Each structure stands twice: as structure tokens, then as C-alpha cells.
GROMACS .gro file of C-alpha atoms in nm:
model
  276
    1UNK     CA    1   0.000   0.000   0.000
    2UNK     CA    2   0.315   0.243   0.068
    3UNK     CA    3   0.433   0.176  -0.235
    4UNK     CA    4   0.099   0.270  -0.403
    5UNK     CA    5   0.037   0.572  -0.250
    6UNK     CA    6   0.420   0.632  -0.334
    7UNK     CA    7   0.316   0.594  -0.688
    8UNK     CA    8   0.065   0.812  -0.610
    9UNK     CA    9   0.177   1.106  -0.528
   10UNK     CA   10   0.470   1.070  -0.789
   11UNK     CA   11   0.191   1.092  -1.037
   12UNK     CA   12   0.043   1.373  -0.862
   13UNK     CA   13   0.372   1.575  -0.876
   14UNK     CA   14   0.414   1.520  -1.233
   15UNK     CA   15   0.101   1.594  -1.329
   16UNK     CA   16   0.055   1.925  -1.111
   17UNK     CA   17   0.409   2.031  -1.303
   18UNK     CA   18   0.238   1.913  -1.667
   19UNK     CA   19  -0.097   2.093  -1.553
   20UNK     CA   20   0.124   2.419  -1.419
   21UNK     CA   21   0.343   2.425  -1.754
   22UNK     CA   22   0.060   2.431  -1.992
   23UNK     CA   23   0.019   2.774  -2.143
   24UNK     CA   24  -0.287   2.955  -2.142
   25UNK     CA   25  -0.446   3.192  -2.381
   26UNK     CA   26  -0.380   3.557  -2.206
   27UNK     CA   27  -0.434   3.958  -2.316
   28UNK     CA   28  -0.023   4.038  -2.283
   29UNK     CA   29   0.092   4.271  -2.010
   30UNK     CA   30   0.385   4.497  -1.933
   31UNK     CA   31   0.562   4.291  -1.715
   32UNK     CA   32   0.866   4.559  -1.591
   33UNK     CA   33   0.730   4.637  -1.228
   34UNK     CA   34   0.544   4.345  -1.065
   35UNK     CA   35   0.566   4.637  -0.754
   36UNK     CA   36   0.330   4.833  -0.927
   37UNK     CA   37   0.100   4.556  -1.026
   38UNK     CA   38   0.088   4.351  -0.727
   39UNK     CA   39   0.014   4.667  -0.495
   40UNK     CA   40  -0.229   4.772  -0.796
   41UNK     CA   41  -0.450   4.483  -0.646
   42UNK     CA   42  -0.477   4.595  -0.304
   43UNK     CA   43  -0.694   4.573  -0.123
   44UNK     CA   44  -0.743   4.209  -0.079
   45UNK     CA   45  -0.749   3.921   0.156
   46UNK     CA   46  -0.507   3.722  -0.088
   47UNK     CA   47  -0.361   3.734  -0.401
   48UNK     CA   48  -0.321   3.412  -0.572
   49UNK     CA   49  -0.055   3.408  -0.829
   50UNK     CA   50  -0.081   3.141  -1.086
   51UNK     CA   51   0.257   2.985  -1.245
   52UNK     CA   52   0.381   2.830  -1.481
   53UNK     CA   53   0.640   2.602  -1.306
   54UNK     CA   54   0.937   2.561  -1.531
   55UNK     CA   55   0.877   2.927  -1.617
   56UNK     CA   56   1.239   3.100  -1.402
   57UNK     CA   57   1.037   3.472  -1.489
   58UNK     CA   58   0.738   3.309  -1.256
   59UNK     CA   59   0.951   3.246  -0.966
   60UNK     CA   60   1.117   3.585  -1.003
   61UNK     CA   61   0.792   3.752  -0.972
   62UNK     CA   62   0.744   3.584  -0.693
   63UNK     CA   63   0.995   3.702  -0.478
   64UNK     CA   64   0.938   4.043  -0.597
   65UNK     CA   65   0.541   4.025  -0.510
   66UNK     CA   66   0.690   3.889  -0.168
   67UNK     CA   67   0.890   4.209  -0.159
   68UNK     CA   68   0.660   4.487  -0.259
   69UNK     CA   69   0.382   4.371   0.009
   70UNK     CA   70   0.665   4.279   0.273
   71UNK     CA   71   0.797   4.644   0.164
   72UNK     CA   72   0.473   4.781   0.248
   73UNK     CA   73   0.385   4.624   0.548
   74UNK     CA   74   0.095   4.410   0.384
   75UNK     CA   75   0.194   4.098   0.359
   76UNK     CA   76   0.031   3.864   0.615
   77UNK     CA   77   0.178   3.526   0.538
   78UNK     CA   78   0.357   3.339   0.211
   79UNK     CA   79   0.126   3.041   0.098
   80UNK     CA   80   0.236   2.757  -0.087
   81UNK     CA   81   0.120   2.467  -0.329
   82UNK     CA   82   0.478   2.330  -0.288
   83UNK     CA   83   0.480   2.222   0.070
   84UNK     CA   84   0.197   2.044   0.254
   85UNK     CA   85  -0.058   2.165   0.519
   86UNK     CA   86   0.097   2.122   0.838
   87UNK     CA   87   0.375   2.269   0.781
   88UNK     CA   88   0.511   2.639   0.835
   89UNK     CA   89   0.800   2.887   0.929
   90UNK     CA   90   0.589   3.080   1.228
   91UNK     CA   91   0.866   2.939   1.481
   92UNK     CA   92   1.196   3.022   1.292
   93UNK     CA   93   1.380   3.363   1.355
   94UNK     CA   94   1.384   3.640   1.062
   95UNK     CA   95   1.760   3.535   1.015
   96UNK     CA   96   1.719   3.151   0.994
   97UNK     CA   97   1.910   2.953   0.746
   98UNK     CA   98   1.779   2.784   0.414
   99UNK     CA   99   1.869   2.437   0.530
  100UNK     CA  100   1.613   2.571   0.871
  101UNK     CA  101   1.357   2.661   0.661
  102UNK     CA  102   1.355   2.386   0.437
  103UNK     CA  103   1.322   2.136   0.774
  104UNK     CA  104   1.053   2.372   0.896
  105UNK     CA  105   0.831   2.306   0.568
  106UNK     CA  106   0.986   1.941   0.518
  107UNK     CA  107   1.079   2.050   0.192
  108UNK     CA  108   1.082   1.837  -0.130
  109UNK     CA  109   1.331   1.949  -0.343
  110UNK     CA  110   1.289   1.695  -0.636
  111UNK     CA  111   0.923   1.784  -0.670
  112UNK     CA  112   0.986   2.113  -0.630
  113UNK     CA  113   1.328   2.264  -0.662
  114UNK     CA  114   1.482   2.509  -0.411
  115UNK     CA  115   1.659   2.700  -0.597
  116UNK     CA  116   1.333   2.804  -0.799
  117UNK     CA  117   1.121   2.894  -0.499
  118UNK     CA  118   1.379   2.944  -0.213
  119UNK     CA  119   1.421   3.312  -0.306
  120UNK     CA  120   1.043   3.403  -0.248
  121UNK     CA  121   1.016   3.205   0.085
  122UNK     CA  122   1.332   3.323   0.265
  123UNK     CA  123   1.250   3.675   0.130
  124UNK     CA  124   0.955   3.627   0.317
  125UNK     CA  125   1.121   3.460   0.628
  126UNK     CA  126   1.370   3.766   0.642
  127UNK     CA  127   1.066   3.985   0.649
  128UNK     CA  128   0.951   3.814   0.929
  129UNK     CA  129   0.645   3.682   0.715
  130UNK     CA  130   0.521   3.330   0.801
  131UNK     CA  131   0.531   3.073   0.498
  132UNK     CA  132   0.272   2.831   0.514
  133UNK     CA  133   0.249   2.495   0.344
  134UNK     CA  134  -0.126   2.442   0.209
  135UNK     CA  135  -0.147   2.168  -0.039
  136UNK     CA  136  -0.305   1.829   0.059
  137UNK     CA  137  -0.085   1.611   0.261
  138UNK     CA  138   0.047   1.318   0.090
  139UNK     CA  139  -0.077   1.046   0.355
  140UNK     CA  140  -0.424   1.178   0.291
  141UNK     CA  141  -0.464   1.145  -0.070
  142UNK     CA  142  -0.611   0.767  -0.059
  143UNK     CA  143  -0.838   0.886   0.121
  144UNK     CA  144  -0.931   1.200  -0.082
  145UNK     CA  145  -0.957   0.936  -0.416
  146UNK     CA  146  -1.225   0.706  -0.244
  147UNK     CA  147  -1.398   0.997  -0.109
  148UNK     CA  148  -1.737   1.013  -0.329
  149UNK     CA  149  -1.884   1.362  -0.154
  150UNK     CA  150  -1.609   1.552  -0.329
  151UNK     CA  151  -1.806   1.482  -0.663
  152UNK     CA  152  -2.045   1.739  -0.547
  153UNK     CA  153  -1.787   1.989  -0.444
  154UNK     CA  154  -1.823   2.207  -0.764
  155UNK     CA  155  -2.118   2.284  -1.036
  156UNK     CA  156  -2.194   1.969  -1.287
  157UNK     CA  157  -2.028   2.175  -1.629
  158UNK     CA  158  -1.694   2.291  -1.360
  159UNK     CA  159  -1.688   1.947  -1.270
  160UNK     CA  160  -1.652   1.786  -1.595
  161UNK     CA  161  -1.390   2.069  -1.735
  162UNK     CA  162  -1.189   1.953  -1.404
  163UNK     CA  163  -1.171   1.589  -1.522
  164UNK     CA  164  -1.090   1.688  -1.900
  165UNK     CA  165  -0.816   1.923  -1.749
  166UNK     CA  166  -0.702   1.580  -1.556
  167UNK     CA  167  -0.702   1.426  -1.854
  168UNK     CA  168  -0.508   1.647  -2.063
  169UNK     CA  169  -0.264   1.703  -1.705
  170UNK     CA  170  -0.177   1.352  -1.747
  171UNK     CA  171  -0.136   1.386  -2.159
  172UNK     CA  172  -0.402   1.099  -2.216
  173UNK     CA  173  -0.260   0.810  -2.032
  174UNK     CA  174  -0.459   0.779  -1.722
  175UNK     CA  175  -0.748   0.526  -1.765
  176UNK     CA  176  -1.067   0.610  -1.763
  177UNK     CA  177  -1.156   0.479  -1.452
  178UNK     CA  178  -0.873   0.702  -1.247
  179UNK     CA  179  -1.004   1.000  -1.370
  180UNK     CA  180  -1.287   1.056  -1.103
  181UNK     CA  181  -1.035   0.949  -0.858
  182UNK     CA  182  -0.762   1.206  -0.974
  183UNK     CA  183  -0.992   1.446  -1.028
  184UNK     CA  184  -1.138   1.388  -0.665
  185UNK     CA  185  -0.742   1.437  -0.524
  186UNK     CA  186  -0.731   1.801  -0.718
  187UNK     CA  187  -1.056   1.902  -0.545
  188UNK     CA  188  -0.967   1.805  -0.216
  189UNK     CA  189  -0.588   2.010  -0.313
  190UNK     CA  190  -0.806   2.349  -0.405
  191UNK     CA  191  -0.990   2.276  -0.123
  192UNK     CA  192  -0.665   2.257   0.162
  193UNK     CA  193  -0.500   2.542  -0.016
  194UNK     CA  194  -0.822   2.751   0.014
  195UNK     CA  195  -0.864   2.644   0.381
  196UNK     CA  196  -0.534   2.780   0.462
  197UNK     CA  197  -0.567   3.088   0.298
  198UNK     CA  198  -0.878   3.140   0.480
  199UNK     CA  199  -0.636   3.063   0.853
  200UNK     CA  200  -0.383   3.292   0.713
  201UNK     CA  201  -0.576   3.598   0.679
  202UNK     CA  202  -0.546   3.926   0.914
  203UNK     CA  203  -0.762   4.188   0.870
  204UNK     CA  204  -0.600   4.464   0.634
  205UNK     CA  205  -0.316   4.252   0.492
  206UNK     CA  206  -0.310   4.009   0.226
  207UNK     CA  207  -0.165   3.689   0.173
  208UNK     CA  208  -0.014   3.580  -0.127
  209UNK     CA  209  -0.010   3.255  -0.275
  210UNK     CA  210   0.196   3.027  -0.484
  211UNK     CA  211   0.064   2.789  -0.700
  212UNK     CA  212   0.018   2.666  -1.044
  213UNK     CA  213  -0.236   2.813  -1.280
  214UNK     CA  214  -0.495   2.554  -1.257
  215UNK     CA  215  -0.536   2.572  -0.880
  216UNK     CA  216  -0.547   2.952  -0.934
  217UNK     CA  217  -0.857   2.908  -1.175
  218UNK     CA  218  -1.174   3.117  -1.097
  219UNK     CA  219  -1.403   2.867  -1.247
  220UNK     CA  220  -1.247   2.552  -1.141
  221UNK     CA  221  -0.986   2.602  -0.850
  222UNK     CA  222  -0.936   2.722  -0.507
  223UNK     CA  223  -1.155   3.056  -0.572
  224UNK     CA  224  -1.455   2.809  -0.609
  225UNK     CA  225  -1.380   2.725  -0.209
  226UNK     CA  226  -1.370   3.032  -0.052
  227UNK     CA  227  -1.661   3.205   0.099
  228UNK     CA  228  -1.826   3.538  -0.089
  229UNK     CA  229  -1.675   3.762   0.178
  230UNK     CA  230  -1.323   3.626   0.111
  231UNK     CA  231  -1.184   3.943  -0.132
  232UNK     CA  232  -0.950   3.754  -0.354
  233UNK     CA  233  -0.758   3.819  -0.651
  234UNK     CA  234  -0.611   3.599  -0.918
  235UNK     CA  235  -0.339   3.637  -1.140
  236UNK     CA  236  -0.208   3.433  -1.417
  237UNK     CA  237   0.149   3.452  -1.530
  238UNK     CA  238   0.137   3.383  -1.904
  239UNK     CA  239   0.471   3.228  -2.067
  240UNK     CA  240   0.463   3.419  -2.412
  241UNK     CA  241   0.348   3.355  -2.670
  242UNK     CA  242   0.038   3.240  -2.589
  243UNK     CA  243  -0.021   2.886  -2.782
  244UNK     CA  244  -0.353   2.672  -2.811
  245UNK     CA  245  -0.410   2.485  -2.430
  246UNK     CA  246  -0.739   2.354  -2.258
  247UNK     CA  247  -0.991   2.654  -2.266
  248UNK     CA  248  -1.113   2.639  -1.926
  249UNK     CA  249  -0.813   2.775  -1.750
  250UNK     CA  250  -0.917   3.088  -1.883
  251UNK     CA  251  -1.036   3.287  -1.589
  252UNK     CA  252  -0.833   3.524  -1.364
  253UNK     CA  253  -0.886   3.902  -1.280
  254UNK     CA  254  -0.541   3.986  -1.432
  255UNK     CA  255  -0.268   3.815  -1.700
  256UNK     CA  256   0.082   3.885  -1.668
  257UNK     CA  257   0.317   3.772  -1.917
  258UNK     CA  258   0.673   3.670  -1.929
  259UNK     CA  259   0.912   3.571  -2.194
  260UNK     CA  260   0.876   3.262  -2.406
  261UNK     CA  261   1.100   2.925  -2.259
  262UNK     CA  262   1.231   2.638  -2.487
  263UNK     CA  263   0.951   2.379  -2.475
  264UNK     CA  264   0.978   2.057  -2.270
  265UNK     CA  265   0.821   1.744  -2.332
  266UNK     CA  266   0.675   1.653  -1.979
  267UNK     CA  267   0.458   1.331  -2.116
  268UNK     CA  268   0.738   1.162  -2.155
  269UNK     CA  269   0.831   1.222  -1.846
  270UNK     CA  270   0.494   1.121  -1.702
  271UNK     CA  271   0.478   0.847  -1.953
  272UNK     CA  272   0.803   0.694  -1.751
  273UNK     CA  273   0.636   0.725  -1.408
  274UNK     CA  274   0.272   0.555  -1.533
  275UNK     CA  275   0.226   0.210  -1.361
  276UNK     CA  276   0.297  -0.076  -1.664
   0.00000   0.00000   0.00000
């Protein structure tokens, strides 16, 4: 069963890098001062910054972002995709080391590498910011796959453009008969990331958070979990150009986009990692 859920969440890695690297069709936007943009958003409970995630221009504006609100006094916590629920930074000094803070959010470096998002979460830890892990934790997935209620969680035609984005995250190669399951897993993700937004939040600061573009999704992602009353705003960073990709990750208040990158062939990747 270890090994399963090992499997698992290998899958679940790949495919939340596949389903963050897809590019999305986006208006283009000057993208010399994310200062100016991010505080251009205040006020809001969070800002939730949707990346690309082999995209280094993405995790540069992410330290910046941590900057300008840090700068500013705003910023009420860092929250991440990349590190599970559970875990924070609320304990460690404004001077603690990398190698501290990665212990502190039980880092996984080859799921997520350090030296993309280190810079954003120790400028935040030298601010004196907490960094919050949000995503679902690893030894709760199983459960989150056999868990039927989740079905309901969103609106019959969000529902089915979640599974076709599963598919399409996975390239084609999940059966059939996983889909409802994986699909089931990315709710119950969208639904831990919203839930610790929702702890995170102080009253006339904003917390930012990091994930990739399909959690950040209006119509299908974490948005769709929190309550009316909850001022958010999303933000999709946009690898340039813009090329064809599923059309429901469509909808975010703003599009920010960054220079092209040489393309990558993740399904092959993914292909590699796919039971036999």
C-alpha cells in the first residue's frame, strides 16, 4: 500500500508540473514592475498568483510580489502549493538559514526545486512573514480518491472541465476509470489550499499565494472554495506567446506575461512514471 500511494503522489507531482506548464491563452501585459501591479491589487485578503512552473520569470515575480507587500507592510503570510498543510516557518527567527527553513516546511526538493522557490520564501522569512504549506498532505490522498462527496464539491459543467483538465494534465494516459479518482485528489488540493488561505488571513493585509495556474482558476480552482466575503484576486502569469491549451483555464482578474522558454516534453516524463 506504501508503495501505491508512493506511486501516487509521484503521479500527482508530475502531473501538477504538466498541468502548471501548460500555457494559457492571455491579453499580454507589461511585465517591468510586478511592484506596481501587485500593490495595484490591493486591497485584498489574498492574491493568488498562478505559475507556470518551469517558467524562471514566474519564480522571479514571486519574490518580488513577496517584496513589494513585505515592503509595504501588507503581507500577512507566504502560501504555498509546494509544501503540505501542516507545515510552516511561524517558529523560525527572521535570520534563519535555508537548510532551517527547508526542515521547517519538510521540503521536497525533487518535486519542487529550491533553488526556484527558495528566493520568495526566505525573502519572506527575512521579512519576518510566516510561509505556510497548504497543499493536501500526501498520507491523505487515498483517502481523498475514495472519497465520493467531493463529486459534489463544484457545479456539474466545472466538474466535468476539471476531469478533462485531468485528462489532458496527465497527456491521455490515465485510464478512464482514475479520472474521477484524480480528479477527486485536485478538489480536495483546491480545497486545503483555500482552507489555509482562509487561517492565514489578518484583517488589512493580504496573503499571497503560490501555485500553479490551474489551482489559481476562478471557475475551477481554489476561488470556487472560498466564501463570498473572502476578497480575492487571481493572477495568471502567461509564458509568451500564448499557444492553443485547454480553454477552461481561462479565468483570472489579471494576465501577466513573461518571456517565451524552450519547450519541454513533460509526457514523456509522465509516460516513464505511469504504472505498466
Amino acid at each position: 500500500m506504501q508503495r501505491n500511494l508512493a506511486a501516487i503522489a509521484s503521479i500527482v507531482v508530475t502531473a501538477a508540473w504538466l498541468v502548471g506548464c501548460a500555457s494559457v491563452p492571455g491579453v499580454p501585459a507589461d511585465t517591468t514592475d510586478t511592484a506596481q501591479r501587485t500593490l495595484a491589487l490591493l486591497p485584498a485578503d489574498a492574491i493568488l498568483l498562478g505559475e507556470q512552473h518551469d517558467a524562471p520569470d514566474h519564480q522571479r515575480i514571486h519574490r518580488e510580489a513577496v517584496a513589494a507587500l513585505a515592503a509595504q507592510g501588507q503581507l500577512a503570510a507566504l502560501v504555498l502549493e509546494m509544501a503540505e498543510q501542516g507545515h510552516n516557518t511561524a517558529a523560525l527567527p527572521r535570520d534563519a538559514s535555508a537548510a532551517d527553513v527547508q526542515a521547517a516546511l519538510a521540503w521536497n526538493d525533487a518535486g519542487w526545486p529550491w533553488a526556484a522557490y527558495g528566493p520568495a520564501i526566505l525573502e519572506a522569512v527575512h521579512a519576518g512573514v510566516p510561509v505556510l504549506g497548504a497543499n493536501l498532505p500526501r498520507a491523505q490522498m487515498r483517502d481523498a480518491m475514495a472519497n465520493a462527496r467531493l463529486d459534489g464539491a463544484l457545479p456539474g459543467p466545472a466538474l466535468k472541465a476539471q476531469q478533462q483538465a485531468i485528462r489532458l494534465g496527465h497527456c491521455g494516459l490515465l485510464p478512464e476509470s482514475q479520472i474521477r479518482p484524480m480528479t477527486r485528489i485536485q478538489i480536495a488540493r483546491d480545497q486545503a489550499m483555500a482552507q489555509t488561505l482562509q487561517a492565514a488571513a489578518v484583517p488589512g493585509k493580504t496573503v499571497l499565494l503560490l501555485a500553479g495556474a490551474g489551482h489559481v482558476d476562478d471557475s475551477l480552482g481554489i476561488p470556487q472554495y472560498l466564501p463570498e466575503n473572502f476578497k480575492s484576486k487571481t493572477v495568471l502569469l502567461q509564458v509568451a506567446p500564448a499557444q492553443s491549451a485547454p480553454k477552461n483555464i481561462v479565468n483570472f482578474d489579471s494576465t501577466w506575461v513573461t518571456p517565451s522558454i524552450p519547450p519541454t516534453d513533460y509526457c514523456a516524463d509522465l509516460k516513464g512514471k505511469m504504472p505498466g
